Tab-separated table of C-alpha atoms in Angstrom:
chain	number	residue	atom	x	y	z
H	263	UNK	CA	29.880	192.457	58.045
H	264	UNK	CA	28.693	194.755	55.503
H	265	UNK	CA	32.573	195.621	54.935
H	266	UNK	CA	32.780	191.541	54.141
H	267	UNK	CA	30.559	191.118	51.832
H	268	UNK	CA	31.394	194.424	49.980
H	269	UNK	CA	34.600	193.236	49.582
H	270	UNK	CA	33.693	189.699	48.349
H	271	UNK	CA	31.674	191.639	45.611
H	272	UNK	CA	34.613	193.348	44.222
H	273	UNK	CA	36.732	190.292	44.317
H	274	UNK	CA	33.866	188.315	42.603
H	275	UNK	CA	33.752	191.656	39.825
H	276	UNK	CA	37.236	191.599	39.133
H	277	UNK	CA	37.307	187.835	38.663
H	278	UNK	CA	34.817	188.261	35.953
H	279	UNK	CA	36.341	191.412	34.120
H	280	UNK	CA	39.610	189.166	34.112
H	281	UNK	CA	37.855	185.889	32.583
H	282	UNK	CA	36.059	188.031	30.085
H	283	UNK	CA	39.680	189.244	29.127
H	284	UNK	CA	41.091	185.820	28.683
H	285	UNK	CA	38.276	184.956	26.373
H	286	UNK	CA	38.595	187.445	24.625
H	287	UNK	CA	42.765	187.130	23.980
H	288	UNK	CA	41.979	183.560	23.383
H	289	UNK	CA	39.253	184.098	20.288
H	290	UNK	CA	41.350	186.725	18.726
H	291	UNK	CA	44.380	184.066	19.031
H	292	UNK	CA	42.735	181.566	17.834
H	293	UNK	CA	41.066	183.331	14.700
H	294	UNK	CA	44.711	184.870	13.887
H	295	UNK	CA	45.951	181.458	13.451
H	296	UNK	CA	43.347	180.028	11.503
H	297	UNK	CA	43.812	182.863	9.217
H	298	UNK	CA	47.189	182.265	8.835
H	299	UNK	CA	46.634	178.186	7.742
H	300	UNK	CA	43.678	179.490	5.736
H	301	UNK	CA	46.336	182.296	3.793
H	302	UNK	CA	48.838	179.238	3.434
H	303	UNK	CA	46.509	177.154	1.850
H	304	UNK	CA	45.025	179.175	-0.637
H	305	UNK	CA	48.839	180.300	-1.228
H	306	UNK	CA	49.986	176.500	-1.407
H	307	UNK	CA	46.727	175.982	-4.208
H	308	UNK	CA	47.179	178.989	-6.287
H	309	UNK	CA	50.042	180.539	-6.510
H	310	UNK	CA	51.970	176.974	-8.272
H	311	UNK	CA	49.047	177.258	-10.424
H	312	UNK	CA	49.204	180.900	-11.777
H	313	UNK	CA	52.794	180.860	-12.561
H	314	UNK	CA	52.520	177.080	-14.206
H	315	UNK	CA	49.934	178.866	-16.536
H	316	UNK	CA	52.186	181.851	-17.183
H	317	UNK	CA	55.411	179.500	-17.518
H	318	UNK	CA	53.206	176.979	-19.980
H	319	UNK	CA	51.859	180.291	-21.987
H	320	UNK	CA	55.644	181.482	-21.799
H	321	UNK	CA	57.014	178.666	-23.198
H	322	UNK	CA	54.808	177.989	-25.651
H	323	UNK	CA	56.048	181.311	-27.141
H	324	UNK	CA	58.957	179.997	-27.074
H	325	UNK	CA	58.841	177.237	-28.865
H	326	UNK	CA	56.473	178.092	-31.955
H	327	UNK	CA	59.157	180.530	-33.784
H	328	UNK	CA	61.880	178.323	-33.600
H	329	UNK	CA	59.903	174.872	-35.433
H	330	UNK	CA	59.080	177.802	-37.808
H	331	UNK	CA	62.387	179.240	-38.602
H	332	UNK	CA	63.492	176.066	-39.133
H	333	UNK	CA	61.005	174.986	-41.537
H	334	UNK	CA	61.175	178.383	-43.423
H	335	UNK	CA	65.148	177.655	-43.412
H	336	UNK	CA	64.788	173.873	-45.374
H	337	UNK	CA	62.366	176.032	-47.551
H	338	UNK	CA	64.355	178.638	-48.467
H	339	UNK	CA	67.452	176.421	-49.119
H	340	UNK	CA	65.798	174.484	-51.480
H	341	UNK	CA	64.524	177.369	-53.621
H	342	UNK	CA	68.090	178.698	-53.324
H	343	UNK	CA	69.921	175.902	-55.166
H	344	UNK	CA	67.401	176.359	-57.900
H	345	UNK	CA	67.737	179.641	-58.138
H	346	UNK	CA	71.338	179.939	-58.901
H	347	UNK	CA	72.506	180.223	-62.666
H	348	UNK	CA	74.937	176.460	-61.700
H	349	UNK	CA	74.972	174.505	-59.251
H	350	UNK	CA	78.729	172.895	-58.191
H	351	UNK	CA	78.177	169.097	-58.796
H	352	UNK	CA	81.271	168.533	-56.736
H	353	UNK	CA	82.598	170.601	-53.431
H	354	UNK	CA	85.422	170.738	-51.377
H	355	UNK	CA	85.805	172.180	-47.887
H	356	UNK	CA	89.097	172.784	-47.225
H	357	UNK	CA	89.849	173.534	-43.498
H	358	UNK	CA	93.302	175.233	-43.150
H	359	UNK	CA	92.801	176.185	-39.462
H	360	UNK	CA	94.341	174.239	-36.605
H	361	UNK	CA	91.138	173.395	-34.626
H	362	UNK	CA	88.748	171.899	-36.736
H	363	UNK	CA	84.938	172.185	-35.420
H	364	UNK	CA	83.106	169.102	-35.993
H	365	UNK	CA	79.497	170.770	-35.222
H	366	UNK	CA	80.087	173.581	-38.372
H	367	UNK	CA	81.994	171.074	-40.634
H	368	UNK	CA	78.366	169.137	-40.666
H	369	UNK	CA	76.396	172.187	-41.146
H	370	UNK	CA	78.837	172.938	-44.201
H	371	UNK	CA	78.002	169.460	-45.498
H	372	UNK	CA	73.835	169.240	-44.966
H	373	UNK	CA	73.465	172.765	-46.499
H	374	UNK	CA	75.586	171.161	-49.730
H	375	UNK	CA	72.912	168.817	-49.856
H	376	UNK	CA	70.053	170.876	-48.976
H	377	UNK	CA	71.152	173.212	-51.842
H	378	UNK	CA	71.240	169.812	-54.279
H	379	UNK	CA	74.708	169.174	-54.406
H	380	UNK	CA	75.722	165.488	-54.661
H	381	UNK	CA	79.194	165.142	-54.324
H	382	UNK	CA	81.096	166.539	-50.640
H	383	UNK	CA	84.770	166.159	-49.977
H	384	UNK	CA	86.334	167.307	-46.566
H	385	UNK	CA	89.961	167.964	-46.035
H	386	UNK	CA	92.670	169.629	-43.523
H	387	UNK	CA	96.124	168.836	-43.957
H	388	UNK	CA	96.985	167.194	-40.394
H	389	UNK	CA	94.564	164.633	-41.364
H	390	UNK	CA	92.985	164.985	-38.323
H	391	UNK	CA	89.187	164.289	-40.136
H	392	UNK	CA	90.600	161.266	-41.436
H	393	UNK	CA	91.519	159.736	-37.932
H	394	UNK	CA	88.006	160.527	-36.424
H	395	UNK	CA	86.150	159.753	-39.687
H	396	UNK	CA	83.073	158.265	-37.538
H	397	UNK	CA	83.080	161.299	-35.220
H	398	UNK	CA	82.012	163.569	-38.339
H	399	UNK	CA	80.142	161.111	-39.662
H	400	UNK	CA	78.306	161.076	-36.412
H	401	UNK	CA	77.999	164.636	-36.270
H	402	UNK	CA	77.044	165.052	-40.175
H	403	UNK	CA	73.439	162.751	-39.434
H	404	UNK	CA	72.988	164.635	-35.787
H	405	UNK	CA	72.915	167.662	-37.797
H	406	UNK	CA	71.144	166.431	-40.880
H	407	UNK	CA	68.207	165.421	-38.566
H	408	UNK	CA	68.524	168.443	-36.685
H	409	UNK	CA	68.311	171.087	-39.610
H	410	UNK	CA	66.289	168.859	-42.176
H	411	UNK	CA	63.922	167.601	-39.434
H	412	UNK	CA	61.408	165.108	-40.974
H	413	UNK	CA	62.846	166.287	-44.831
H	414	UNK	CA	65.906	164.444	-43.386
H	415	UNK	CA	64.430	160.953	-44.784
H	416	UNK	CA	64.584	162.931	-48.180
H	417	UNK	CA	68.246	163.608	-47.902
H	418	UNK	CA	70.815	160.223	-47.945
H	419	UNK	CA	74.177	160.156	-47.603
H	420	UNK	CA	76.137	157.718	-48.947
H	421	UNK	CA	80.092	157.604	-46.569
H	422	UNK	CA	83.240	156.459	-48.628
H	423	UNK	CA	85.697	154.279	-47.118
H	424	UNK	CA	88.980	156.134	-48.348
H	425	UNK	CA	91.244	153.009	-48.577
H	426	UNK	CA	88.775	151.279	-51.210
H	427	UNK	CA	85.856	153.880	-51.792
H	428	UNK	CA	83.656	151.313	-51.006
H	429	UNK	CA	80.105	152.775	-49.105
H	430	UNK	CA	81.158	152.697	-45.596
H	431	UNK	CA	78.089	153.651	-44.040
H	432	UNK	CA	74.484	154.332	-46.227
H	433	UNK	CA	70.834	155.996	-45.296
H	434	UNK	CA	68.409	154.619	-47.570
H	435	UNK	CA	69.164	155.495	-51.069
H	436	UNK	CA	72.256	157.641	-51.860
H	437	UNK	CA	71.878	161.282	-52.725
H	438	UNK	CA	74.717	163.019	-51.460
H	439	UNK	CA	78.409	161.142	-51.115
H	440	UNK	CA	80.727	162.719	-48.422
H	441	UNK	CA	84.454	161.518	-48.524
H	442	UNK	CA	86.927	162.082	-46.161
H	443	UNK	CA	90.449	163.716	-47.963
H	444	UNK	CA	93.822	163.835	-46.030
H	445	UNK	CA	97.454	164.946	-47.757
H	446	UNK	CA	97.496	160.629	-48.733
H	447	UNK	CA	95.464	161.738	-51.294
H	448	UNK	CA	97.384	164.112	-52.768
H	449	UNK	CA	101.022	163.978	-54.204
H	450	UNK	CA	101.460	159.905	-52.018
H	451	UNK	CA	98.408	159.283	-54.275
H	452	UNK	CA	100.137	160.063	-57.392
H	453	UNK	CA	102.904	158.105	-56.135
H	454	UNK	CA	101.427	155.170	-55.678
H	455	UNK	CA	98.842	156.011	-59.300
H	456	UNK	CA	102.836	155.827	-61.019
H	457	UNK	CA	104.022	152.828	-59.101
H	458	UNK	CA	100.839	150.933	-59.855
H	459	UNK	CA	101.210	151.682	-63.480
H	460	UNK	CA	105.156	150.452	-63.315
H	461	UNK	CA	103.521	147.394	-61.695
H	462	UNK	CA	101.078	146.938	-64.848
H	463	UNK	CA	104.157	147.369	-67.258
H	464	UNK	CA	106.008	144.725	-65.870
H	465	UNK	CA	103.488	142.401	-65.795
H	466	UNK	CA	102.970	143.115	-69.426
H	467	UNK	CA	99.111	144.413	-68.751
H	468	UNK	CA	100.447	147.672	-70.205
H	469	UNK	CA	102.988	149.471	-72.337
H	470	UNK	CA	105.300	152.462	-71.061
H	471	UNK	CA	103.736	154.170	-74.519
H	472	UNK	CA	100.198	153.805	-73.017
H	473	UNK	CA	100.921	156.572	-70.368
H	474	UNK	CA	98.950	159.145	-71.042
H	475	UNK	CA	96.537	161.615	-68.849
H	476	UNK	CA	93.328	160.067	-69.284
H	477	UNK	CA	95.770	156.800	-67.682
H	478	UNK	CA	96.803	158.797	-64.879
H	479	UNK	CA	93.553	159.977	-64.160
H	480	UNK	CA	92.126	156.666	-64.413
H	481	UNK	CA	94.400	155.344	-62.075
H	482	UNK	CA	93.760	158.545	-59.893
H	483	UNK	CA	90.217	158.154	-59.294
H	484	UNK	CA	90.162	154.576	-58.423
H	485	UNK	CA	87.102	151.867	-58.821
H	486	UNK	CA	84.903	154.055	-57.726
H	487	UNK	CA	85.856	157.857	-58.525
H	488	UNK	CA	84.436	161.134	-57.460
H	489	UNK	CA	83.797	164.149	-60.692
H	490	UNK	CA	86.743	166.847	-59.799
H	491	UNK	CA	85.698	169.559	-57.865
H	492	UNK	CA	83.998	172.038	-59.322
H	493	UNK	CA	84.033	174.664	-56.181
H	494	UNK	CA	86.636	174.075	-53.413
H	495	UNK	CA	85.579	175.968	-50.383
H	496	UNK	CA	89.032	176.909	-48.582
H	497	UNK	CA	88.573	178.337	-44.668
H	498	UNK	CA	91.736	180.219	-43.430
H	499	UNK	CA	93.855	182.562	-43.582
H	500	UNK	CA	96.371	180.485	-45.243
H	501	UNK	CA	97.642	181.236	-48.989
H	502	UNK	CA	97.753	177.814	-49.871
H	503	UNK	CA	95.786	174.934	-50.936
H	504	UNK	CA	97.938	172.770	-48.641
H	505	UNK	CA	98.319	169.521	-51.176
H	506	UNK	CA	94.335	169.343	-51.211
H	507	UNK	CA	94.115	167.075	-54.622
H	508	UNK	CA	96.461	168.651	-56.738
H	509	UNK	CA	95.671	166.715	-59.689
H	510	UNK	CA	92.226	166.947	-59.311
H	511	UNK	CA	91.530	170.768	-58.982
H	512	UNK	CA	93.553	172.177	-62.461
H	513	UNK	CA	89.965	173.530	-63.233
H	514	UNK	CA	88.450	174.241	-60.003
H	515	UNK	CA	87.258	177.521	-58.888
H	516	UNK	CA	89.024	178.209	-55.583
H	517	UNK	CA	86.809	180.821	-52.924
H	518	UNK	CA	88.491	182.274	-49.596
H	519	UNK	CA	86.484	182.600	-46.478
H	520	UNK	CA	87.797	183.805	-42.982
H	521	UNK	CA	86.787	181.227	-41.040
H	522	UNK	CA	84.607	178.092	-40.795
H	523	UNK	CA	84.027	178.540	-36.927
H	524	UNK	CA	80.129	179.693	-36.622
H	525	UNK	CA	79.914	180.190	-39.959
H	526	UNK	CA	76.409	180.624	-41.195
H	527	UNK	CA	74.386	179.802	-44.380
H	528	UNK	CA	74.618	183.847	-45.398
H	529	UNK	CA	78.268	183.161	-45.611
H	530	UNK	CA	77.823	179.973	-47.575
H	531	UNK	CA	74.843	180.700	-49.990
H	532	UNK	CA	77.284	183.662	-50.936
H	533	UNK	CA	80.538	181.593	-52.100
H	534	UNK	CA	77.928	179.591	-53.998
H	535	UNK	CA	77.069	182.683	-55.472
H	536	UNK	CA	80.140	184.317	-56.416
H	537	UNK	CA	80.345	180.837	-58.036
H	538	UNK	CA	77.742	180.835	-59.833
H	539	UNK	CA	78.877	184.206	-61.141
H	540	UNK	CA	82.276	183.686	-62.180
H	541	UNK	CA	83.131	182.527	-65.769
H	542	UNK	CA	85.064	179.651	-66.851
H	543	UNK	CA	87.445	179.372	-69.603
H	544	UNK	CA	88.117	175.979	-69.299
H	545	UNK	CA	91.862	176.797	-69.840
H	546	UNK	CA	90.936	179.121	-73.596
């Protein structure tokens, strides 16, 4: 009997040991998991927040230098153009390249007018400006807004229609007057300038004796006539002004640059200087 009840005391021992165990597994269990949710939760709170901060702090970096380059830029161009000796009235960009890039031809043309140049003319010889006319135009006020920025409302252009040169498109009052060329309005123009004067003789409006060059050029420049260029601006490797307004450029000062792909206003501010530089005999 004693035997029994010895042996119902070890069983009734061991049962205990083994629920103590169980506990035991089951607390440290349980508070590993609760850690784990607790770790995910505080990792779910903070962590977007940190790096939001850092990425807001980043960007903000970011973004002052380039408002201020930009308004240092309209700055400095302004003080350029009154700082050279003359100032083209009238320039030509010539584009002898085969692919034309809208996106730089518009730079070109809001740095004329930044500088204070009034008068822009754009011209390649496959007339390929003339056929998307409203694409530059398009691109000429993106980039206006983009480089002027609020000065932009300080800077009109003023579009000519090339088969009338009648305004074609106008922001507020004119300042600057962009005009489309193609090869039409070269040698064809002084074509049709002597068959319009033939027309005048026979109707008896004029005399053959009444020829003259200040006729020509009359008849040249239309109702509603750009100055001659003063600076033409020719982009290429080509030797040749490729029929670019022969009439018009007898006493126009002609610069070479490479290229007008990524040009930049360095490049620009410099052919205005070597013009501003050079001396003009006027033909003496």
């Amino acid at each position: 009997m004693a035997v029994v009840y010895e042996f119902m005391w070890r069983m009734l021992h061991a049962l205990l040991h083994l629920q103590r165990t169980i506990l035991s597994w089951f607390r440290i269990s349980i508070w590993n998991w609760n850690w784990r949710l607790w770790r995910r939760a505080v990792a779910t709170v903070l962590v977007p927040a940190v790096f939001g901060f850092q990425n807001h702090t980043h960007n903000n970096k970011k973004l002052v230098p380039g408002g201020g380059k930009k308004s240092c830029g309209r700055v400095r161009w302004k003080s350029d153009g009154k700082s050279l000796e003359k100032l083209p009235l009238h320039v030509g960009l010539l584009i002898a390249e085969e692919e034309p890039r809208y996106t730089d031809i518009a730079n070109l043309v809001v740095w004329c007018m930044a500088v204070g140049i009034s008068y822009v003319s754009v011209y390649d010889n496959q007339g390929i400006f003339r056929r998307n006319n409203s694409r530059l135009m398009d691109e000429i006020l993106k980039q206006q807004q983009e480089l002027l920025g609020l000065d932009s409302l300080k800077y009109s252009v003023e579009f000519l229609n090339n088969s009338n040169d009648k305004p074609e498109q106008q922001v507020l009052s004119c300042q600057a007057t962009v005009k489309v060329l193609s090869p039409d309005d070269g040698k064809p123009g002084i074509v049709k300038a002597a068959q319009k004067f033939c027309q005048l003789v026979e109707q008896q409006q004029q005399r053959s004796a009444d020829l003259d060059v200040n006729m020509l050029d009359s008849l040249l420049r239309g109702t509603k006539g750009m100055p001659d260029p003063d600076l033409v601006m020719k982009f290429g490797t080509v030797d040749s002004t490729l029929g670019f307004l022969p009439w018009h450029i007898r006493l126009t000062e002609i610069i070479s640059l490479p290229s007008h792909i990524n040009i930049t206003y360095e490049d620009f501010f410099s052919a205005l200087k070597c013009y501003a530089g050079c001396e003009q005999r006027l033909g003496k």
